[in-house]
């Protein structure tokens, strides 16, 4: 059913449709509305899962870990500091192959404290072993949840999945979201039936100590599984399309890329803004398109190479930075093409940190003024009093 | 002893423990003994979540495990929360007849894991939390914890010209837990296995959150002979330094009286290298402070 | 695609690992004054004392020789003797 | 696409107003995107919210810097902040005020309308929550959303008597707009 609702509400509905047995979460802006809505569903008797109020995000993650290990489908949501506080548990879940799903309402990291959107929180967790998906709009964020459970719970994958949606920009935006019926979601997503779980009939030990003669093998397998997940993410996106008629991309999505020479690369809600920008530039005769990274982990190197055969320049726009190196996504793109026959030039821009608005005019300007330049880690729309000399686009 | 009396008293063969042999605990390990007793009291219809520490390390070196019940280790500070998740999952699936036990050492419980433990107790989820209290971080080489007793020497509270060891008092963990107004909170010790096992069985019959602090000597960290584990544990009780009590809804309901068996604290301290520095002329005042701690315990719980 | 590595372990599989070699002295169960109280079974941290009918023994594949059983035996029916190396 | 920016103070329902406009547009069969200015503002602090309305799906997520319409829920903000910043040439500003538009001292290349929304809300709802009242007026003077759409959105948001009263207040403002516009 199509509803004009907040992104958080759309996610909450979809989470409920996935029938989690256990939800544990701790409030933090801008994730709060998701768990408030789920709490209300529980209070109204609509949600059959348990809702566990916890003392911290660390506790929330630990509760869902325990629940998932006991054979339940578990869910949590968080952001920013909360995600960092969960960090130790997140790594543990991936190592223990527990296919939990959490939603991250992406937000900047303190200090200085900022409750507004960027992707710094997710980037901290990029090496956790989780599958990491990024949503462009609220429909996609909602639709990602049944897909995420189905990907993670596949017996050959068994990995947790993080669904990233931009805090405030998506979580607090009211727009149309089509929420499928319970029956439809049930047809798509079967109940979680793990082969192994904490069970008195088959009393296995989970979470062993691995001495040096074993630890590396577990990590090797985790890497191998991430690679294996690539095909499954694509397959399940197709399956979802077949069932619900909606497709937001597989590992990636593309927009007007057929003959594009310069291509924007980005993740999350900025893709929507970029679509308007690209239409505008196309109307002026520019050969420009968009490469949307939907799956950040596993990182779709092969798929990116496949669609970029004719592309001359990639303009990577990202809402995070790895201090002392630069933009994370731009480095991933450079490594994607390292040693390849065709190597498009990679330009890297950092923007939208801590909720800095990203107006289309800034994107158009950076498109224009970056032509023919070598750029990496260029901050967009800095205040002029801070921007270095020669900055391409300032406030 | 005649043949007939022997036949009369005959018992069935010993069943294999749920924490079985082949684990790698030190010889004389009080924690291994405590955990074995807890598991065998709980029985096989139990799921266990364990925090990082000696107990996990010595029992689960991949690809083997000494546990014969469904068992999970996640992290140092979260066994209470992991158990809470297990309990919620079982409840949601309508499996109400399975025991859930969370366990950890004193560091994992009273220090780094106190937040998760408090959350569990606050929610009064149907879980028994067992803290194996060997009074320091033994897994990492005997560093002090919040449950290290006053004046005990550890590698991070050494004795020296300016110090007599740990200068902080042992945290009142039982009181902290009981103050959550949970239906059952108690202490026990490997010195009295029957009492310990009775408490585990009793706790598991009570719905809601239960807490049990088990005193478990560590021959390595306390520096005593391995065969003295039980004897040392008994002396902790009879000196008043480790009171054995039961509390229900934050009220003391039962205590193990010391009475005539009361022994001076020196009898306990002298068996352990961690208190050796207290037996010098300059340490007389400090020894007196330990006596006062024992006396305060005895008076508070009415152990005489 | 291949299945994730088996990261769980089978109950009681620690018995594949023999800790008996850690021992410097061993308990000798004399089966003389035994009163079948089973304290030796109960107090063994290594869960390696078993038996019944007034006859108990430590499994020397696992016994680490801590001596608790001998020390706690109320009828002095267990001796600790040095391992001959 | 039409872009509306709303100004008010924390607690005046500025975000709710944006969402109701969006929901009204949705009820009218259009596409809409409503979002707050994502603040951590507390009661009384100046806040903004945004609505975009179009007959096509709305993709751009940027804030509204060049609005077609401005709704000012609290005229005291005019002296505090540049509420009309970026207003498109020929744009429309609606202010909750009992004063005449020219008395507000707004110097813009567009139209200013005032409506005593708080006064109407006090009379009908009994509380100074003027956001729904302003929306009735907004629907009337812009024709961007229908009154039926506004009514439906208000009723969904506030079920029961409080919703009915809000609809009445919006209706009164809607009717009043007819007179104003005809003048």
Tab-separated table of N, CA, C and O in Angstrom, chain A residues 253-288:
chain	number	residue	atom	x	y	z
A	253	UNK	N	23.857	0.619	-9.365
A	253	UNK	CA	22.841	1.002	-10.329
A	253	UNK	C	23.462	2.098	-11.194
A	253	UNK	O	24.449	2.735	-10.805
A	254	UNK	N	22.904	2.284	-12.374
A	254	UNK	CA	23.453	3.318	-13.249
A	254	UNK	C	22.334	4.243	-13.718
A	254	UNK	O	21.167	3.845	-13.756
A	255	UNK	N	22.691	5.453	-14.053
A	255	UNK	CA	21.731	6.421	-14.564
A	255	UNK	C	22.352	7.183	-15.726
A	255	UNK	O	23.411	7.798	-15.563
A	256	UNK	N	21.762	7.054	-16.885
A	256	UNK	CA	22.185	7.738	-18.109
A	256	UNK	C	23.681	7.532	-18.400
A	256	UNK	O	24.402	8.458	-18.778
A	257	UNK	N	24.118	6.309	-18.214
A	257	UNK	CA	25.558	6.042	-18.366
A	257	UNK	C	25.946	5.513	-19.739
A	257	UNK	O	27.139	5.389	-20.029
A	258	UNK	N	24.941	5.203	-20.576
A	258	UNK	CA	25.223	4.509	-21.839
A	258	UNK	C	26.381	5.112	-22.642
A	258	UNK	O	27.295	4.417	-23.045
A	259	UNK	N	26.314	6.419	-22.855
A	259	UNK	CA	27.373	7.064	-23.643
A	259	UNK	C	28.139	8.078	-22.804
A	259	UNK	O	28.785	8.978	-23.328
A	260	UNK	N	28.017	7.933	-21.486
A	260	UNK	CA	28.585	8.959	-20.615
A	260	UNK	C	30.104	8.926	-20.635
A	260	UNK	O	30.712	7.861	-20.605
A	261	UNK	N	30.706	10.111	-20.675
A	261	UNK	CA	32.167	10.207	-20.608
A	261	UNK	C	32.635	10.569	-19.212
A	261	UNK	O	33.684	10.156	-18.762
A	262	UNK	N	31.822	11.411	-18.553
A	262	UNK	CA	32.138	11.765	-17.153
A	262	UNK	C	30.980	11.228	-16.292
A	262	UNK	O	29.820	11.428	-16.620
A	263	UNK	N	31.345	10.576	-15.224
A	263	UNK	CA	30.323	9.883	-14.422
A	263	UNK	C	30.496	10.209	-12.929
A	263	UNK	O	31.603	10.120	-12.390
A	264	UNK	N	29.397	10.625	-12.322
A	264	UNK	CA	29.410	10.818	-10.865
A	264	UNK	C	29.314	9.457	-10.186
A	264	UNK	O	28.503	8.615	-10.589
A	265	UNK	N	30.110	9.263	-9.152
A	265	UNK	CA	30.022	8.035	-8.346
A	265	UNK	C	29.682	8.458	-6.920
A	265	UNK	O	30.339	9.345	-6.366
A	266	UNK	N	28.643	7.856	-6.358
A	266	UNK	CA	28.265	8.240	-4.993
A	266	UNK	C	27.406	7.150	-4.370
A	266	UNK	O	27.046	6.157	-5.014
A	267	UNK	N	27.078	7.361	-3.080
A	267	UNK	CA	26.227	6.416	-2.354
A	267	UNK	C	25.178	7.217	-1.573
A	267	UNK	O	25.442	8.327	-1.113
A	268	UNK	N	24.021	6.629	-1.431
A	268	UNK	CA	22.999	7.210	-0.561
A	268	UNK	C	22.125	8.241	-1.238
A	268	UNK	O	21.993	8.281	-2.463
A	269	UNK	N	21.572	9.134	-0.425
A	269	UNK	CA	20.505	10.025	-0.898
A	269	UNK	C	20.975	11.069	-1.903
A	269	UNK	O	20.166	11.647	-2.622
A	270	UNK	N	22.275	11.309	-1.964
A	270	UNK	CA	22.773	12.305	-2.923
A	270	UNK	C	22.513	11.851	-4.357
A	270	UNK	O	22.472	12.661	-5.283
A	271	UNK	N	22.302	10.550	-4.542
A	271	UNK	CA	22.023	10.025	-5.885
A	271	UNK	C	20.780	10.709	-6.472
A	271	UNK	O	20.743	11.053	-7.659
A	272	UNK	N	19.774	10.923	-5.630
A	272	UNK	CA	18.551	11.577	-6.102
A	272	UNK	C	18.838	12.969	-6.615
A	272	UNK	O	18.431	13.357	-7.731
A	273	UNK	N	19.561	13.737	-5.834
A	273	UNK	CA	19.919	15.097	-6.243
A	273	UNK	C	20.730	15.060	-7.533
A	273	UNK	O	20.531	15.867	-8.449
A	274	UNK	N	21.643	14.101	-7.608
A	274	UNK	CA	22.494	13.983	-8.794
A	274	UNK	C	21.677	13.694	-10.052
A	274	UNK	O	22.038	14.121	-11.150
A	275	UNK	N	20.583	12.968	-9.909
A	275	UNK	CA	19.760	12.655	-11.084
A	275	UNK	C	19.211	13.943	-11.704
A	275	UNK	O	19.210	14.101	-12.934
A	276	UNK	N	18.755	14.857	-10.866
A	276	UNK	CA	18.302	16.153	-11.376
A	276	UNK	C	19.451	16.907	-12.025
A	276	UNK	O	19.300	17.526	-13.094
A	277	UNK	N	20.607	16.854	-11.378
A	277	UNK	CA	21.791	17.568	-11.907
A	277	UNK	C	22.194	17.004	-13.265
A	277	UNK	O	22.484	17.744	-14.203
A	278	UNK	N	22.188	15.689	-13.362
A	278	UNK	CA	22.597	15.051	-14.621
A	278	UNK	C	21.596	15.370	-15.741
A	278	UNK	O	21.989	15.659	-16.879
A	279	UNK	N	20.311	15.354	-15.415
A	279	UNK	CA	19.309	15.722	-16.427
A	279	UNK	C	19.567	17.141	-16.940
A	279	UNK	O	19.493	17.416	-18.134
A	280	UNK	N	19.887	18.005	-15.999
A	280	UNK	CA	20.178	19.397	-16.315
A	280	UNK	C	21.395	19.500	-17.234
A	280	UNK	O	21.374	20.168	-18.274
A	281	UNK	N	22.457	18.789	-16.863
A	281	UNK	CA	23.691	18.829	-17.653
A	281	UNK	C	23.498	18.176	-19.021
A	281	UNK	O	24.031	18.636	-20.030
A	282	UNK	N	22.736	17.100	-19.029
A	282	UNK	CA	22.434	16.421	-20.302
A	282	UNK	C	21.695	17.364	-21.249
A	282	UNK	O	21.955	17.385	-22.461
A	283	UNK	N	20.789	18.151	-20.669
A	283	UNK	CA	20.009	19.092	-21.481
A	283	UNK	C	20.926	20.119	-22.143
A	283	UNK	O	20.595	20.708	-23.160
A	284	UNK	N	22.100	20.301	-21.508
A	284	UNK	CA	23.077	21.238	-22.080
A	284	UNK	C	24.082	20.511	-22.970
A	284	UNK	O	25.107	21.066	-23.336
A	285	UNK	N	23.844	19.229	-23.213
A	285	UNK	CA	24.689	18.477	-24.143
A	285	UNK	C	25.858	17.752	-23.512
A	285	UNK	O	26.695	17.189	-24.202
A	286	UNK	N	25.944	17.791	-22.187
A	286	UNK	CA	27.049	17.083	-21.524
A	286	UNK	C	26.787	15.578	-21.526
A	286	UNK	O	25.682	15.136	-21.273
A	287	UNK	N	27.855	14.805	-21.796
A	287	UNK	CA	27.730	13.348	-21.749
A	287	UNK	C	28.075	12.880	-20.336
A	287	UNK	O	29.226	12.579	-20.035
A	288	UNK	N	27.066	12.865	-19.467
A	288	UNK	CA	27.300	12.626	-18.054
A	288	UNK	C	26.294	11.603	-17.528
A	288	UNK	O	25.153	11.535	-18.005
